mmCIF file of C-alpha atoms in Angstrom:
data_model
loop_
_atom_site.group_PDB
_atom_site.id
_atom_site.type_symbol
_atom_site.label_atom_id
_atom_site.label_comp_id
_atom_site.label_asym_id
_atom_site.label_seq_id
_atom_site.Cartn_x
_atom_site.Cartn_y
_atom_site.Cartn_z
ATOM 1 C CA UNK A 1 81.590 116.880 143.130
ATOM 2 C CA UNK A 2 80.314 113.589 141.743
ATOM 3 C CA UNK A 3 80.038 110.642 143.937
ATOM 4 C CA UNK A 4 82.837 108.839 142.172
ATOM 5 C CA UNK A 5 85.095 111.925 142.740
ATOM 6 C CA UNK A 6 84.175 112.122 146.385
ATOM 7 C CA UNK A 7 85.011 108.425 146.929
ATOM 8 C CA UNK A 8 88.358 108.803 145.128
ATOM 9 C CA UNK A 9 89.170 111.817 147.217
ATOM 10 C CA UNK A 10 88.158 110.058 150.488
ATOM 11 C CA UNK A 11 90.235 107.086 149.466
ATOM 12 C CA UNK A 12 93.230 109.314 148.554
ATOM 13 C CA UNK A 13 92.945 111.202 151.882
ATOM 14 C CA UNK A 14 92.639 108.095 153.831
ATOM 15 C CA UNK A 15 95.726 106.374 152.169
ATOM 16 C CA UNK A 16 97.821 109.677 152.658
ATOM 17 C CA UNK A 17 96.793 109.729 156.306
ATOM 18 C CA UNK A 18 97.634 106.056 156.833
ATOM 19 C CA UNK A 19 101.003 106.644 155.220
ATOM 20 C CA UNK A 20 101.747 109.765 157.237
ATOM 21 C CA UNK A 21 100.770 108.029 160.517
ATOM 22 C CA UNK A 22 102.685 104.936 159.652
ATOM 23 C CA UNK A 23 105.846 107.149 158.920
ATOM 24 C CA UNK A 24 105.399 108.900 162.307
ATOM 25 C CA UNK A 25 104.924 105.517 164.120
ATOM 26 C CA UNK A 26 107.956 103.963 162.490
ATOM 27 C CA UNK A 27 110.202 107.010 163.639
ATOM 28 C CA UNK A 28 108.744 107.006 167.294
ATOM 29 C CA UNK A 29 108.255 103.139 167.492
ATOM 30 C CA UNK A 30 109.141 101.237 170.636
ATOM 31 C CA UNK A 31 108.951 101.630 174.363
ATOM 32 C CA UNK A 32 111.791 104.220 174.752
ATOM 33 C CA UNK A 33 112.002 106.995 171.992
ATOM 34 C CA UNK A 34 109.007 109.136 173.450
ATOM 35 C CA UNK A 35 110.296 108.961 177.057
ATOM 36 C CA UNK A 36 113.783 110.024 175.961
ATOM 37 C CA UNK A 37 112.319 112.990 173.988
ATOM 38 C CA UNK A 38 110.232 113.927 176.952
ATOM 39 C CA UNK A 39 113.235 113.814 179.203
ATOM 40 C CA UNK A 40 115.180 116.033 176.609
ATOM 41 C CA UNK A 41 112.323 118.452 176.123
ATOM 42 C CA UNK A 42 113.177 119.639 179.798
ATOM 43 C CA UNK A 43 116.725 120.723 178.465
ATOM 44 C CA UNK A 44 120.071 119.493 177.454
ATOM 45 C CA UNK A 45 121.247 116.352 179.310
ATOM 46 C CA UNK A 46 124.224 114.050 179.470
ATOM 47 C CA UNK A 47 123.846 110.328 178.858
ATOM 48 C CA UNK A 48 123.720 109.374 182.535
ATOM 49 C CA UNK A 49 121.212 111.912 183.299
ATOM 50 C CA UNK A 50 118.764 110.687 180.501
ATOM 51 C CA UNK A 51 119.453 107.099 181.723
ATOM 52 C CA UNK A 52 118.460 108.106 185.279
ATOM 53 C CA UNK A 53 115.235 109.848 184.002
ATOM 54 C CA UNK A 54 114.074 107.031 181.771
ATOM 55 C CA UNK A 55 113.558 104.269 184.303
ATOM 56 C CA UNK A 56 114.537 100.849 183.249
ATOM 57 C CA UNK A 57 116.514 101.519 180.009
ATOM 58 C CA UNK A 58 119.735 99.922 179.558
ATOM 59 C CA UNK A 59 122.769 101.926 178.459
ATOM 60 C CA UNK A 60 123.041 99.907 175.314
ATOM 61 C CA UNK A 61 119.291 100.604 174.483
ATOM 62 C CA UNK A 62 119.699 104.320 175.220
ATOM 63 C CA UNK A 63 122.771 104.612 173.081
ATOM 64 C CA UNK A 64 120.859 102.839 170.126
ATOM 65 C CA UNK A 65 117.693 104.843 170.564
ATOM 66 C CA UNK A 66 119.567 108.188 170.869
ATOM 67 C CA UNK A 67 121.467 107.227 167.562
ATOM 68 C CA UNK A 68 118.095 106.511 165.839
ATOM 69 C CA UNK A 69 116.637 109.839 167.075
ATOM 70 C CA UNK A 70 119.696 111.770 165.847
ATOM 71 C CA UNK A 71 119.479 110.088 162.329
ATOM 72 C CA UNK A 72 115.887 111.360 162.257
ATOM 73 C CA UNK A 73 117.044 114.837 163.311
ATOM 74 C CA UNK A 74 114.951 114.865 166.437
ATOM 75 C CA UNK A 75 117.910 114.874 168.715
ATOM 76 C CA UNK A 76 121.299 116.651 168.537
ATOM 77 C CA UNK A 77 124.519 115.252 169.978
ATOM 78 C CA UNK A 78 127.108 117.850 171.019
ATOM 79 C CA UNK A 79 130.706 116.820 171.942
ATOM 80 C CA UNK A 80 132.582 119.334 173.966
ATOM 81 C CA UNK A 81 136.400 119.590 173.705
ATOM 82 C CA UNK A 82 137.342 118.756 177.305
ATOM 83 C CA UNK A 83 139.067 115.925 179.095
ATOM 84 C CA UNK A 84 137.257 113.610 179.470
ATOM 85 C CA UNK A 85 135.211 114.569 176.600
ATOM 86 C CA UNK A 86 131.753 115.678 177.577
ATOM 87 C CA UNK A 87 128.686 114.790 175.467
ATOM 88 C CA UNK A 88 125.309 116.575 175.691
ATOM 89 C CA UNK A 89 121.999 115.664 174.048
ATOM 90 C CA UNK A 90 119.328 118.114 173.188
ATOM 91 C CA UNK A 91 116.060 118.051 171.169
ATOM 92 C CA UNK A 92 116.348 119.777 167.803
ATOM 93 C CA UNK A 93 113.916 122.376 166.486
ATOM 94 C CA UNK A 94 112.420 119.472 164.463
ATOM 95 C CA UNK A 95 112.090 117.392 167.499
ATOM 96 C CA UNK A 96 110.293 120.181 169.395
ATOM 97 C CA UNK A 97 107.571 120.083 166.767
ATOM 98 C CA UNK A 98 106.401 116.902 168.729
ATOM 99 C CA UNK A 99 105.614 118.683 171.756
ATOM 100 C CA UNK A 100 101.925 119.029 170.734
ATOM 101 C CA UNK A 101 101.781 115.490 169.865
ATOM 102 C CA UNK A 102 103.193 114.441 173.190
ATOM 103 C CA UNK A 103 100.896 116.766 175.011
ATOM 104 C CA UNK A 104 97.889 115.161 173.263
ATOM 105 C CA UNK A 105 99.081 111.719 173.972
ATOM 106 C CA UNK A 106 99.533 112.622 177.646
ATOM 107 C CA UNK A 107 96.026 114.041 177.819
ATOM 108 C CA UNK A 108 94.457 111.201 176.089
ATOM 109 C CA UNK A 109 96.419 108.649 178.270
ATOM 110 C CA UNK A 110 95.277 110.301 181.532
ATOM 111 C CA UNK A 111 91.639 110.383 180.278
ATOM 112 C CA UNK A 112 91.878 106.713 179.161
ATOM 113 C CA UNK A 113 93.360 105.738 182.486
ATOM 114 C CA UNK A 114 90.520 107.419 184.359
ATOM 115 C CA UNK A 115 87.981 105.750 181.993
ATOM 116 C CA UNK A 116 89.192 102.203 182.294
ATOM 117 C CA UNK A 117 90.855 102.150 185.831
ATOM 118 C CA UNK A 118 88.827 104.935 187.378
ATOM 119 C CA UNK A 119 91.961 106.821 188.612
#
């Protein structure tokens, strides 16, 4: 491969990587989406169960974030025909593809905390 082709390939690879990471970060942006997904990866939950596990989130913010996650097909909302209507949230198969990413972020975060804080 010529130097010019190698540089073009490196540039294309770099740009594609930047686009892909930017897309991922846009979907998962903010303080709450990953904690909500982590909560739901443990199993189906009702709204109040999620709110209790995701410490500090308001009901309004949880509602907004669940809608965003649903639009991006990471979370499924299931309404049961009962009185009063019961609603459960779960992670979709697409959402479960984030498990490795979340595990890597957890591992890196723990390593970083030890390096910076020493704990």
